[in-house]
mmCIF file with all atom_site columns, C-alpha atoms in Angstrom:
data_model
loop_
_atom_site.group_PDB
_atom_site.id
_atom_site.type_symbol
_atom_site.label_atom_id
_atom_site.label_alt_id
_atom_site.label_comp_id
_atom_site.label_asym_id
_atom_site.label_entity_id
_atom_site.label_seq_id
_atom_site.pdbx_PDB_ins_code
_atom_site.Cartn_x
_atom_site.Cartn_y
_atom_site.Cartn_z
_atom_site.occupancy
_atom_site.B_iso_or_equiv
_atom_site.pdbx_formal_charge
_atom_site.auth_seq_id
_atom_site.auth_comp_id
_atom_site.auth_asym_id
_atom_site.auth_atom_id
_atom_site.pdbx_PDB_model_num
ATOM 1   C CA . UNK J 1 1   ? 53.998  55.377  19.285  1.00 48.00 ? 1079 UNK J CA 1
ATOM 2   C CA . UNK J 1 2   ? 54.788  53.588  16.068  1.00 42.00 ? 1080 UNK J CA 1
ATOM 3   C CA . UNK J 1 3   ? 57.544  51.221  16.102  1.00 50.00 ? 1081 UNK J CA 1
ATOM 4   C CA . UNK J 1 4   ? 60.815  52.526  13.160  1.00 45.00 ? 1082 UNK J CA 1
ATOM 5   C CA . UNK J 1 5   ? 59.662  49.495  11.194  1.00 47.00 ? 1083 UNK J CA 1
ATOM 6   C CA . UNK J 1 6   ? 56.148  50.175  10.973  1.00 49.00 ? 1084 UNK J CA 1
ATOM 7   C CA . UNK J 1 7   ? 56.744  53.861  9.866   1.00 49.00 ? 1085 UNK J CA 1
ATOM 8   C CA . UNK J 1 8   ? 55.907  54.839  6.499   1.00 50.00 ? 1086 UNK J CA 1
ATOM 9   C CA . UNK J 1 9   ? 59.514  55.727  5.711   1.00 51.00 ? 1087 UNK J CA 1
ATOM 10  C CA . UNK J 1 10  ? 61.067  53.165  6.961   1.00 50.00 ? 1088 UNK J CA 1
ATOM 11  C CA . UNK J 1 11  ? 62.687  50.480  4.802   1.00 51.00 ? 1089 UNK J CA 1
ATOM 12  C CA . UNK J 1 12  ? 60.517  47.612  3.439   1.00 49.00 ? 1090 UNK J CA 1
ATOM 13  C CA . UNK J 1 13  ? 57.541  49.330  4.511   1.00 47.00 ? 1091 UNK J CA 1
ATOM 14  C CA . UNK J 1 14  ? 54.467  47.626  3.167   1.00 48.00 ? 1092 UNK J CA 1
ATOM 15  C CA . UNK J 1 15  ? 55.945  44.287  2.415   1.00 50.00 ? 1093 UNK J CA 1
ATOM 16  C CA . UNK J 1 16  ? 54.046  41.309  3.254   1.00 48.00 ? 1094 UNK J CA 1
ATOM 17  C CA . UNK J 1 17  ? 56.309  39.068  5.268   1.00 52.00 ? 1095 UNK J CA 1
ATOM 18  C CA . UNK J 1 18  ? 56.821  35.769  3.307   1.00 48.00 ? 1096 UNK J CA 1
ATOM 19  C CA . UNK J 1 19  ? 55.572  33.271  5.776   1.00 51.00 ? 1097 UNK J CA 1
ATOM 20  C CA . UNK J 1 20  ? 52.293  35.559  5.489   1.00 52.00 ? 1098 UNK J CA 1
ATOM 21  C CA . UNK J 1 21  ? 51.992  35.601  1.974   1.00 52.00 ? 1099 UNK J CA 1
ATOM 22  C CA . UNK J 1 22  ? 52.439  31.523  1.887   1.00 49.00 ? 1100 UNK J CA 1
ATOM 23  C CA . UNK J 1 23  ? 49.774  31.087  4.642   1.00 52.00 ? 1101 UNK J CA 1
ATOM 24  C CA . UNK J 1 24  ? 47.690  33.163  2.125   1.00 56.00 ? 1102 UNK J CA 1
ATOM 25  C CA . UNK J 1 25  ? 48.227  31.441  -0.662  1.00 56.00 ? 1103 UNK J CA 1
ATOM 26  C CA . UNK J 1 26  ? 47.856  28.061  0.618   1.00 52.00 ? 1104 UNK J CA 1
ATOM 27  C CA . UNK J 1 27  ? 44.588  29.095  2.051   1.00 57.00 ? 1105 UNK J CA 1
ATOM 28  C CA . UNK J 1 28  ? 43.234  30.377  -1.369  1.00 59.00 ? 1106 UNK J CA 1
ATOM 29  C CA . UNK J 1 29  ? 44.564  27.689  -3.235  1.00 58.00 ? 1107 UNK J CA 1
ATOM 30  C CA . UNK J 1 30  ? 42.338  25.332  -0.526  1.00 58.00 ? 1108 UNK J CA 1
ATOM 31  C CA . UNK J 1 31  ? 39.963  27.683  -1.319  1.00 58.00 ? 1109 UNK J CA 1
ATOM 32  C CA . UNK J 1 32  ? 39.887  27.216  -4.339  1.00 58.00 ? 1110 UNK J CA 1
ATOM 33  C CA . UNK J 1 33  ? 40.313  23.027  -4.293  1.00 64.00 ? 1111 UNK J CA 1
ATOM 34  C CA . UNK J 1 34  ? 36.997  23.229  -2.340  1.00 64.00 ? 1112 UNK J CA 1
ATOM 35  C CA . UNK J 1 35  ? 35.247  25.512  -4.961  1.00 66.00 ? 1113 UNK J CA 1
ATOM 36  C CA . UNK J 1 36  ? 36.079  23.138  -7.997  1.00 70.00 ? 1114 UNK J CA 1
ATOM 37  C CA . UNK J 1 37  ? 34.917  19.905  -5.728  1.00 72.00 ? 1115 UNK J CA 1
ATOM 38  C CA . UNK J 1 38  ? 31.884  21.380  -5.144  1.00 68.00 ? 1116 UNK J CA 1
ATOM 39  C CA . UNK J 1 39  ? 31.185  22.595  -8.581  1.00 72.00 ? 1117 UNK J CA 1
ATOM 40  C CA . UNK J 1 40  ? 31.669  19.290  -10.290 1.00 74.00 ? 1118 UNK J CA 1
ATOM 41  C CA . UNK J 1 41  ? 29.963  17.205  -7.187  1.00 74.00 ? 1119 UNK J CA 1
ATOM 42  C CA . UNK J 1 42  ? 27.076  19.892  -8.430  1.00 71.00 ? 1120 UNK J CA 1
ATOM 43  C CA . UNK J 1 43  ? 27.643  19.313  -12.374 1.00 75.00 ? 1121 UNK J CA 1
ATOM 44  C CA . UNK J 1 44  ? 27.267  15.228  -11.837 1.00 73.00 ? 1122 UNK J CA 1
ATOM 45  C CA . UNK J 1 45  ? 24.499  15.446  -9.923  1.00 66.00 ? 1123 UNK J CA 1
ATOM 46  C CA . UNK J 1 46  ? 22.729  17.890  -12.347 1.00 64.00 ? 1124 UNK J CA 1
ATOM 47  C CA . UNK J 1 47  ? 23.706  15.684  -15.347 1.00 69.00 ? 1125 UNK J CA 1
ATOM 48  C CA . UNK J 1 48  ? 22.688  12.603  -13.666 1.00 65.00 ? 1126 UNK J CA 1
ATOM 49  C CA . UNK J 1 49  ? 19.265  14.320  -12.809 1.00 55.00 ? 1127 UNK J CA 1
ATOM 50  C CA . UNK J 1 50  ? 18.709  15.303  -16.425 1.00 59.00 ? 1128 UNK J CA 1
ATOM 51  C CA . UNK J 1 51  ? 19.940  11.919  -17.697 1.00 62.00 ? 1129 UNK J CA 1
ATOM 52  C CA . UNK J 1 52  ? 17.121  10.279  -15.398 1.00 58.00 ? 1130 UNK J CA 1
ATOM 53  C CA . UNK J 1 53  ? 14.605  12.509  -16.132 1.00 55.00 ? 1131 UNK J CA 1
ATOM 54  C CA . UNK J 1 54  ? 15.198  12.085  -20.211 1.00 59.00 ? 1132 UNK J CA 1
ATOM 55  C CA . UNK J 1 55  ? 15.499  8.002   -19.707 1.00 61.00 ? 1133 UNK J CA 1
ATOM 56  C CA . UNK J 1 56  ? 12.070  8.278   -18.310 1.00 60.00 ? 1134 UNK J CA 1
ATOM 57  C CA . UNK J 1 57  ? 10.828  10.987  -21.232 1.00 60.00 ? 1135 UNK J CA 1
ATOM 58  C CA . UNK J 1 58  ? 11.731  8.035   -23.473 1.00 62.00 ? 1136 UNK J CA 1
ATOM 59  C CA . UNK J 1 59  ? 10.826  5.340   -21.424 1.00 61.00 ? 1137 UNK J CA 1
ATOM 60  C CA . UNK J 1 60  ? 6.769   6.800   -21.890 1.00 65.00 ? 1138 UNK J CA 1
ATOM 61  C CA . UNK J 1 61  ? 7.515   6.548   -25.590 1.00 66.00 ? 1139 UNK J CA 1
ATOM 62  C CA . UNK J 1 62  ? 9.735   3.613   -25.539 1.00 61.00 ? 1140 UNK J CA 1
ATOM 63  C CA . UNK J 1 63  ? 8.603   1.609   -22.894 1.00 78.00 ? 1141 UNK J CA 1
ATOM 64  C CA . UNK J 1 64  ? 4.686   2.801   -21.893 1.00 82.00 ? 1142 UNK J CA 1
ATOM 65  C CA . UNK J 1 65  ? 3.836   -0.531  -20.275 1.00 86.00 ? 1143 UNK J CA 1
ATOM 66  C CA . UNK J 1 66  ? 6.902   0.799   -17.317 1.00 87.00 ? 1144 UNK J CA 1
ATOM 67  C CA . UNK J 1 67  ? 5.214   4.484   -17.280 1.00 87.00 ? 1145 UNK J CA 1
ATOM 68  C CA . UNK J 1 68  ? 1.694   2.032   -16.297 1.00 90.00 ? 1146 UNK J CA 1
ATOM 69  C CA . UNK J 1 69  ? 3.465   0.096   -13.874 1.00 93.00 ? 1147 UNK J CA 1
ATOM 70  C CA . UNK J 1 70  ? 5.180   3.195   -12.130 1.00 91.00 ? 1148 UNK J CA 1
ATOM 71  C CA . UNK J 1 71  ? 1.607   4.894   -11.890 1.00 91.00 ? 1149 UNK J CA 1
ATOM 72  C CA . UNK J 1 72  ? 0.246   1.786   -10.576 1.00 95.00 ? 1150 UNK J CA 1
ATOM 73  C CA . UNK J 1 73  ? 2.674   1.770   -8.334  1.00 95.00 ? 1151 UNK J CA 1
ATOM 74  C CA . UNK J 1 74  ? 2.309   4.836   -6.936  1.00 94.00 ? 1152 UNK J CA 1
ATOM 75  C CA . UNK J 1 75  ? -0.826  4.606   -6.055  1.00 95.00 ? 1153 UNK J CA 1
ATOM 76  C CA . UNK J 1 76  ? -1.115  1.573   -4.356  1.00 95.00 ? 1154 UNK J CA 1
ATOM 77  C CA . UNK J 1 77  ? 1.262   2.747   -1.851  1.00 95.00 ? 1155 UNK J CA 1
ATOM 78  C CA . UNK J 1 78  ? -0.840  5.230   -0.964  1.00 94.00 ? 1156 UNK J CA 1
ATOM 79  C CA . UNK J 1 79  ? -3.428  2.642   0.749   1.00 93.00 ? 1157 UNK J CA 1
ATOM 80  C CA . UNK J 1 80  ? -0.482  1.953   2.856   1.00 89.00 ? 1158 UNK J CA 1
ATOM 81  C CA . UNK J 1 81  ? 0.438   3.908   5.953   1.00 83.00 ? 1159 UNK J CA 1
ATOM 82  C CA . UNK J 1 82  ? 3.676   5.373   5.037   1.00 84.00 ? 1160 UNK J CA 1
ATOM 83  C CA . UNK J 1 83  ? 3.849   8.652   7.332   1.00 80.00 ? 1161 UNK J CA 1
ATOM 84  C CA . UNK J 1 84  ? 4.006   11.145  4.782   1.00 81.00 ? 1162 UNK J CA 1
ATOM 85  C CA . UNK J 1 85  ? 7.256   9.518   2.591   1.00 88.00 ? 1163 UNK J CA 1
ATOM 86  C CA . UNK J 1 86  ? 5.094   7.957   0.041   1.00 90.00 ? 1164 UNK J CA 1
ATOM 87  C CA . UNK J 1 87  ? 6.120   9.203   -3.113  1.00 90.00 ? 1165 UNK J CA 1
ATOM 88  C CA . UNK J 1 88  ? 9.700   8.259   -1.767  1.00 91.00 ? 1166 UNK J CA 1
ATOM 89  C CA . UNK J 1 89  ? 9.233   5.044   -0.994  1.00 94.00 ? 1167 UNK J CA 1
ATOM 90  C CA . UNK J 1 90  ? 7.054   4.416   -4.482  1.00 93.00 ? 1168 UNK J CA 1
ATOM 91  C CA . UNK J 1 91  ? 10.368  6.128   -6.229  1.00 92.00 ? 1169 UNK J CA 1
ATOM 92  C CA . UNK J 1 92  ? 12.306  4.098   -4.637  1.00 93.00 ? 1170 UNK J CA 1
ATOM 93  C CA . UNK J 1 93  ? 10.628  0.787   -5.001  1.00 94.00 ? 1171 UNK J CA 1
ATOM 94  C CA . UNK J 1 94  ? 10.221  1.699   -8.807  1.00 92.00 ? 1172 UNK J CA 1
ATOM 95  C CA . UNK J 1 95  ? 13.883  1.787   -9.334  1.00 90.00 ? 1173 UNK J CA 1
ATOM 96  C CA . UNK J 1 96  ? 14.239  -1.717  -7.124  1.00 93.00 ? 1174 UNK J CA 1
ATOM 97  C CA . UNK J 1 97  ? 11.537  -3.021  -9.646  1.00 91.00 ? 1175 UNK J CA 1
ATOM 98  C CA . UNK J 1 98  ? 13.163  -0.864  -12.986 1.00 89.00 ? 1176 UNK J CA 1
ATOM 99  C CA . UNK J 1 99  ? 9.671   0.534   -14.139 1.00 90.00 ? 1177 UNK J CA 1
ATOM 100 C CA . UNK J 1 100 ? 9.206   4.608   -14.449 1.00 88.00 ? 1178 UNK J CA 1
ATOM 101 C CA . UNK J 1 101 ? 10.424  6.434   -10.947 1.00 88.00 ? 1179 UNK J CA 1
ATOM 102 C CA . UNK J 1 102 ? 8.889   9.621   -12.379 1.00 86.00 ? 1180 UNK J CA 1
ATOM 103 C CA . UNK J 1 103 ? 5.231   8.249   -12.928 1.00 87.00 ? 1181 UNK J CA 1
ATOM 104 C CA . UNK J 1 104 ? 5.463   6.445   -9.602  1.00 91.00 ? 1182 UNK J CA 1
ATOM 105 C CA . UNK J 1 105 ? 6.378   9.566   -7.428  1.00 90.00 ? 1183 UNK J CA 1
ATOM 106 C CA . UNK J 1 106 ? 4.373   11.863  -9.500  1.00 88.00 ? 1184 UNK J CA 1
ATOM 107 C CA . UNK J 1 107 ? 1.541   9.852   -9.105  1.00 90.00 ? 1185 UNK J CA 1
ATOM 108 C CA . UNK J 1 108 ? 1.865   8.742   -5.028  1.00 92.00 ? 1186 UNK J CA 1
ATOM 109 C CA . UNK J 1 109 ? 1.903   12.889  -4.980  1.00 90.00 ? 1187 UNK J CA 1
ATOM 110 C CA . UNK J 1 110 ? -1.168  13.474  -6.763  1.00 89.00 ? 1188 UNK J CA 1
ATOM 111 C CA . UNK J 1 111 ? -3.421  10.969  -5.330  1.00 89.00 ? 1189 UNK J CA 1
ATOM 112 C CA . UNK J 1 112 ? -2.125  12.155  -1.852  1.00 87.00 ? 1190 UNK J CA 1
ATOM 113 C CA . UNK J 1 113 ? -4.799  14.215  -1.043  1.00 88.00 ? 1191 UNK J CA 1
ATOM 114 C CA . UNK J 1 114 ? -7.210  11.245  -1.157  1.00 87.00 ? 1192 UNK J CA 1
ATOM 115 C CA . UNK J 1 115 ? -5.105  9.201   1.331   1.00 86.00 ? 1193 UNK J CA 1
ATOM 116 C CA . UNK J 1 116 ? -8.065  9.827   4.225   1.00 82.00 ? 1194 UNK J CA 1
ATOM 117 C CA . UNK J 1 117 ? -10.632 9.037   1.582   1.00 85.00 ? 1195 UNK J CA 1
ATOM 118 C CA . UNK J 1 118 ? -8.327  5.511   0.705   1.00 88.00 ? 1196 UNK J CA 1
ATOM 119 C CA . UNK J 1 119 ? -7.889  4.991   4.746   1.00 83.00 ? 1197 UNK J CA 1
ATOM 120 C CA . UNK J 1 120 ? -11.445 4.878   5.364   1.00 81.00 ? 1198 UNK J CA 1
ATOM 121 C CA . UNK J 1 121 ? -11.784 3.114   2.142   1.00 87.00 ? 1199 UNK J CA 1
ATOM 122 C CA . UNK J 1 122 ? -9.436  0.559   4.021   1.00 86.00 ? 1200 UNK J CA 1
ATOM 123 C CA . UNK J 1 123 ? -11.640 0.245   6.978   1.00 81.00 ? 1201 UNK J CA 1
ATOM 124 C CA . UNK J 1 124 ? -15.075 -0.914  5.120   1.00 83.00 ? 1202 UNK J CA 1
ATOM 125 C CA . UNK J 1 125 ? -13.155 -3.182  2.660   1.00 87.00 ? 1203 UNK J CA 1
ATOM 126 C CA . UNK J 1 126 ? -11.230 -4.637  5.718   1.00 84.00 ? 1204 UNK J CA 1
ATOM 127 C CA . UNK J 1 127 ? -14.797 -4.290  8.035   1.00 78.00 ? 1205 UNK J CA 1
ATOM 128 C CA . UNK J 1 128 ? -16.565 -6.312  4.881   1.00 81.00 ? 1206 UNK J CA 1
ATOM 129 C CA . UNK J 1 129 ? -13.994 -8.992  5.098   1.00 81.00 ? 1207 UNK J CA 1
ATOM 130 C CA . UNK J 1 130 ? -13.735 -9.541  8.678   1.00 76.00 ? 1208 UNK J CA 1
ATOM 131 C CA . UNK J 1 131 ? -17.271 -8.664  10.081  1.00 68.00 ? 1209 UNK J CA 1
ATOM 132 C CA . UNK J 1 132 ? -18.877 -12.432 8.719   1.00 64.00 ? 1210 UNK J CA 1
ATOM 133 C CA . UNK J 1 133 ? -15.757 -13.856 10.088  1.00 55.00 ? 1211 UNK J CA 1
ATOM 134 C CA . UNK J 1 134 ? -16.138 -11.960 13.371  1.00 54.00 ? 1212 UNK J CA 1
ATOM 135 C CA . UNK J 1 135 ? -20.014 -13.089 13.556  1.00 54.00 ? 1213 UNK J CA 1
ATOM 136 C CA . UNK J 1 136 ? -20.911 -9.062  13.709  1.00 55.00 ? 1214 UNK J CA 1
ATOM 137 C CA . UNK J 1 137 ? -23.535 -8.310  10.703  1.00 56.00 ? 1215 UNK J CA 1
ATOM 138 C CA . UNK J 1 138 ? -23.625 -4.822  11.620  1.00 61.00 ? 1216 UNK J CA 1
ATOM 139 C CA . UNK J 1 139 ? -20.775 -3.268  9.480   1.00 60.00 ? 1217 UNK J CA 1
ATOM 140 C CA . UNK J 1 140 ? -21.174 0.139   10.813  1.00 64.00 ? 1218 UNK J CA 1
ATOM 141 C CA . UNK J 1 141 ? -20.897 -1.459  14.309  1.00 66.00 ? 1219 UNK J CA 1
ATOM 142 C CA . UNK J 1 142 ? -17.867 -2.871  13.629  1.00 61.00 ? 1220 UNK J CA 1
ATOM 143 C CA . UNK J 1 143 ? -16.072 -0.469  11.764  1.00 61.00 ? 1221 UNK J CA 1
ATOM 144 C CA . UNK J 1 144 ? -16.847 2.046   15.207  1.00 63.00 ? 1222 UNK J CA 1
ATOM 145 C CA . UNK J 1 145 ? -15.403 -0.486  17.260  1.00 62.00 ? 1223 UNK J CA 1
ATOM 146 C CA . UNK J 1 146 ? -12.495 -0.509  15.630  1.00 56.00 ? 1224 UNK J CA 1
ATOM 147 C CA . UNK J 1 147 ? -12.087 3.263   15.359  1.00 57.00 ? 1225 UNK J CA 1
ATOM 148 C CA . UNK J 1 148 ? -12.946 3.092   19.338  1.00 59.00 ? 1226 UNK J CA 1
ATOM 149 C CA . UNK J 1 149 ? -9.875  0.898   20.045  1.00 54.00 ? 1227 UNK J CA 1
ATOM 150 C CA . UNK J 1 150 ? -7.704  3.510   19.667  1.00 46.00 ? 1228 UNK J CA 1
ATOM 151 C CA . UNK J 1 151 ? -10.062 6.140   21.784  1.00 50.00 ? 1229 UNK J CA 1
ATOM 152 C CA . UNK J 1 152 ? -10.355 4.023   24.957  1.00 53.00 ? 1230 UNK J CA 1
ATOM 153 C CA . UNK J 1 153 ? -9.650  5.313   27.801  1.00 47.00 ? 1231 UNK J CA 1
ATOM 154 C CA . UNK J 1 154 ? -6.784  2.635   29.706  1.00 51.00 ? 1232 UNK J CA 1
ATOM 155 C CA . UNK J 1 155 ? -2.690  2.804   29.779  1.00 53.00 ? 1233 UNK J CA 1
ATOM 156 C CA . UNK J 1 156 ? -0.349  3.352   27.289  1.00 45.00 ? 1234 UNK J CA 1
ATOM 157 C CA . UNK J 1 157 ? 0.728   0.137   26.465  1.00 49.00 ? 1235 UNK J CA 1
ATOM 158 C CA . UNK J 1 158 ? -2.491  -0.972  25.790  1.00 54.00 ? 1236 UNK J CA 1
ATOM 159 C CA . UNK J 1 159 ? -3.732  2.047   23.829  1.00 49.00 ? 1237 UNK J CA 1
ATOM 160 C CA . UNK J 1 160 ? -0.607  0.964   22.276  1.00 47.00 ? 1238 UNK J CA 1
ATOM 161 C CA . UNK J 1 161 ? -1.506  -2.755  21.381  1.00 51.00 ? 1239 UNK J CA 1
ATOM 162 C CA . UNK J 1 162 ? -5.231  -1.153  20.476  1.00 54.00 ? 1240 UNK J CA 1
ATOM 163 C CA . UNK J 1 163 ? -3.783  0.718   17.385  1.00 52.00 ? 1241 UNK J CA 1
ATOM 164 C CA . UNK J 1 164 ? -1.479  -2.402  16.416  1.00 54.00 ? 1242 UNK J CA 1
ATOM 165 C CA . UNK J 1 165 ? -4.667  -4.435  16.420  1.00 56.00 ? 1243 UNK J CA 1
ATOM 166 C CA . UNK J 1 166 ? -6.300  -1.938  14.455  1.00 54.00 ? 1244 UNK J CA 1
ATOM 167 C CA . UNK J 1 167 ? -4.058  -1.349  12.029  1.00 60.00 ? 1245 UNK J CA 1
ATOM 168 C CA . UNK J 1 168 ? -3.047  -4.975  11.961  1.00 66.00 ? 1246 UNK J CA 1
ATOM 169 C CA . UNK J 1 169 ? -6.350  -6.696  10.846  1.00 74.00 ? 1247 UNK J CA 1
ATOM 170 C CA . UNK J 1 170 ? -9.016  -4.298  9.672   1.00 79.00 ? 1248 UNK J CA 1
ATOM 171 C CA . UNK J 1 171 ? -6.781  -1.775  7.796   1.00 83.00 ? 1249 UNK J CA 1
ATOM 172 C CA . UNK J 1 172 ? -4.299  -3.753  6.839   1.00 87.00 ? 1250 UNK J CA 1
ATOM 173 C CA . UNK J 1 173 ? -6.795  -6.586  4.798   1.00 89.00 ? 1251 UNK J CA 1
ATOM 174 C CA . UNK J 1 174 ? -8.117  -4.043  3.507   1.00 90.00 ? 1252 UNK J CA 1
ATOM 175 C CA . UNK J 1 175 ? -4.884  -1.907  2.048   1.00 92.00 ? 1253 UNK J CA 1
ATOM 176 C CA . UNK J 1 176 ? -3.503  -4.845  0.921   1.00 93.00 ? 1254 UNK J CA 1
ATOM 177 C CA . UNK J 1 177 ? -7.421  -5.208  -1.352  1.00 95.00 ? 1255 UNK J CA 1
ATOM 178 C CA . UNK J 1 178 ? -7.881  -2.120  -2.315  1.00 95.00 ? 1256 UNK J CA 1
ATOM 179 C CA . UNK J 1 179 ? -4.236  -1.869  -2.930  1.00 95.00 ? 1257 UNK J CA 1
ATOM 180 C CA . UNK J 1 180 ? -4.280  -4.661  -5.936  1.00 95.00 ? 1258 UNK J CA 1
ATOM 181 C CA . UNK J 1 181 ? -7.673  -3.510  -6.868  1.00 96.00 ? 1259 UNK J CA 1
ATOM 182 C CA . UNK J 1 182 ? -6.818  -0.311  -7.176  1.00 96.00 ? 1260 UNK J CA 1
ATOM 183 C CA . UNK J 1 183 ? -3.019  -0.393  -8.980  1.00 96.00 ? 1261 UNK J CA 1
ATOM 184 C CA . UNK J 1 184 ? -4.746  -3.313  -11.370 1.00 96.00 ? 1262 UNK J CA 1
ATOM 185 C CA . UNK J 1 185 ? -7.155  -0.780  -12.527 1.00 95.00 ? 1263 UNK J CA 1
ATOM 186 C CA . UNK J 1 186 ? -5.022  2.230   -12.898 1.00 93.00 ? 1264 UNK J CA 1
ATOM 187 C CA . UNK J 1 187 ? -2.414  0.134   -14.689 1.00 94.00 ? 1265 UNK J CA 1
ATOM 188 C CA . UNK J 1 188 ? -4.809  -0.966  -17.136 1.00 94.00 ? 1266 UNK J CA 1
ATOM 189 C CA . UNK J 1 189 ? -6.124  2.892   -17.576 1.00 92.00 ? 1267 UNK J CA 1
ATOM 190 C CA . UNK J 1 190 ? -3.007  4.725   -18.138 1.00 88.00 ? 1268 UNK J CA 1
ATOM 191 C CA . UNK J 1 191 ? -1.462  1.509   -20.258 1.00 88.00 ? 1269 UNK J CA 1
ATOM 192 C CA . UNK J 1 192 ? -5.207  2.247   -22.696 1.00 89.00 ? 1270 UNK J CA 1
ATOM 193 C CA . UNK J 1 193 ? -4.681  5.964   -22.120 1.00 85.00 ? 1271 UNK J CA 1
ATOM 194 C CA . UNK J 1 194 ? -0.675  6.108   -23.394 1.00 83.00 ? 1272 UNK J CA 1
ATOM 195 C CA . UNK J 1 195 ? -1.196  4.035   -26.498 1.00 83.00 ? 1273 UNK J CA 1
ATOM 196 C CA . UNK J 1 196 ? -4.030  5.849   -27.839 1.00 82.00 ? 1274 UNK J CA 1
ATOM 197 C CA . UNK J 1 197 ? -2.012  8.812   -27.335 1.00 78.00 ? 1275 UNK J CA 1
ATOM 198 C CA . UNK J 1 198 ? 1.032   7.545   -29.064 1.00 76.00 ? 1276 UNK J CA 1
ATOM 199 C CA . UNK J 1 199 ? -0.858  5.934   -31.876 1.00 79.00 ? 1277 UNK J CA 1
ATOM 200 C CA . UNK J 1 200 ? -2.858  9.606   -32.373 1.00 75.00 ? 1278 UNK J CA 1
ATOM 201 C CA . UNK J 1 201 ? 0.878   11.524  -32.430 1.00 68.00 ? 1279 UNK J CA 1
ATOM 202 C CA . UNK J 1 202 ? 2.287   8.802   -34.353 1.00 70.00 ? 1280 UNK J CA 1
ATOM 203 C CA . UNK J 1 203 ? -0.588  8.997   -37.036 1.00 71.00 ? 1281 UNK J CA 1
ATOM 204 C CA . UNK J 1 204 ? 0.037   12.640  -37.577 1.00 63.00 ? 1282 UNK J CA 1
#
């Protein structure tokens, strides 16, 4: 049975206690505080975004030598085992060095899908290096025993030291070669590539 005060006709029926309309409006005006943080955290990170991404639209204009160096960049770490973060780390290391962070991601993502053909490119420039020096003059020999380090059968710890070893010589000397080979050459490519471009659109 209802209570005299919560009957329809009984006086003040329907008003919102004041302590309850406070709580209320304190929690939408929090609500509210929250909403507008958010909302301009959002807006400076989406005007900072655009801002970088025009400063490196002017930078391949401006600056083409940077765009070169970012591409380079990028895909030299690529010859480098970097468990699937390249194109952060070459981002990254292209705003540490202030050349294009757009061209360096861009291209560590591209060239991705040719990170098991570089690995294995690692292995024969490393196995062509080391093999003299080793006294082995089969190459495909030794490249297979290194591969088989890492497939022994023995404990953990030393399947463990196996893949350091591996990775430590072999791959390594040869990452760090193909690496500057590689980043050399594409530098050189896309630096040819964006000035013919930009004298063609600046002839028209």
């Amino acid at each position: 049975m209802l209570r005299y005060a919560d009957r329809p006709d009984a006086p003040g029926y329907g008003i919102i206690p004041l302590d309850k309309r406070v709580g209320r409006s304190v929690r939408r005006k929090n609500n509210f505080k929250l909403k507008d943080i958010f909302l301009s955290r959002w807006r400076n990170i989406k005007k900072q975004f655009y801002s970088t991404i025009e400063n490196q639209i002017v930078e391949i204009k401006e600056k083409p030598h940077k765009v070169a160096l970012g591409c380079a960049l990028g895909i030299g770490i690529n010859f480098i085992p970097t468990l699937g973060i390249g194109f952060i780390l070459a981002f990254f290391l292209a705003a540490f060095f202030r050349v294009n962070r757009a061209s360096a991601a861009v291209t560590s993502l591209l060239t991705g899908p040719l990170v098991p053909l570089m690995y294995a490119l690692n292995f024969v420039v490393g196995g062509l290096i080391l093999a003299p020096v080793t006294g082995k003059e089969n190459l495909l020999e030794f490249i297979i025993g290194q591969y088989s380090l890492i497939l022994k059968v023995g404990h953990f710890q030393d399947k463990i030291f196996s893949f350091l070893e591996l990775f430590g010589f072999t791959f390594l000397l040869g990452a760090a070669v193909n690496a500057t080979i590689f980043s050399t050459a594409f530098f050189f490519f896309v630096s040819f590539m964006l000035n013919k471009l930009l004298t063609e659109v600046s002839s028209e």
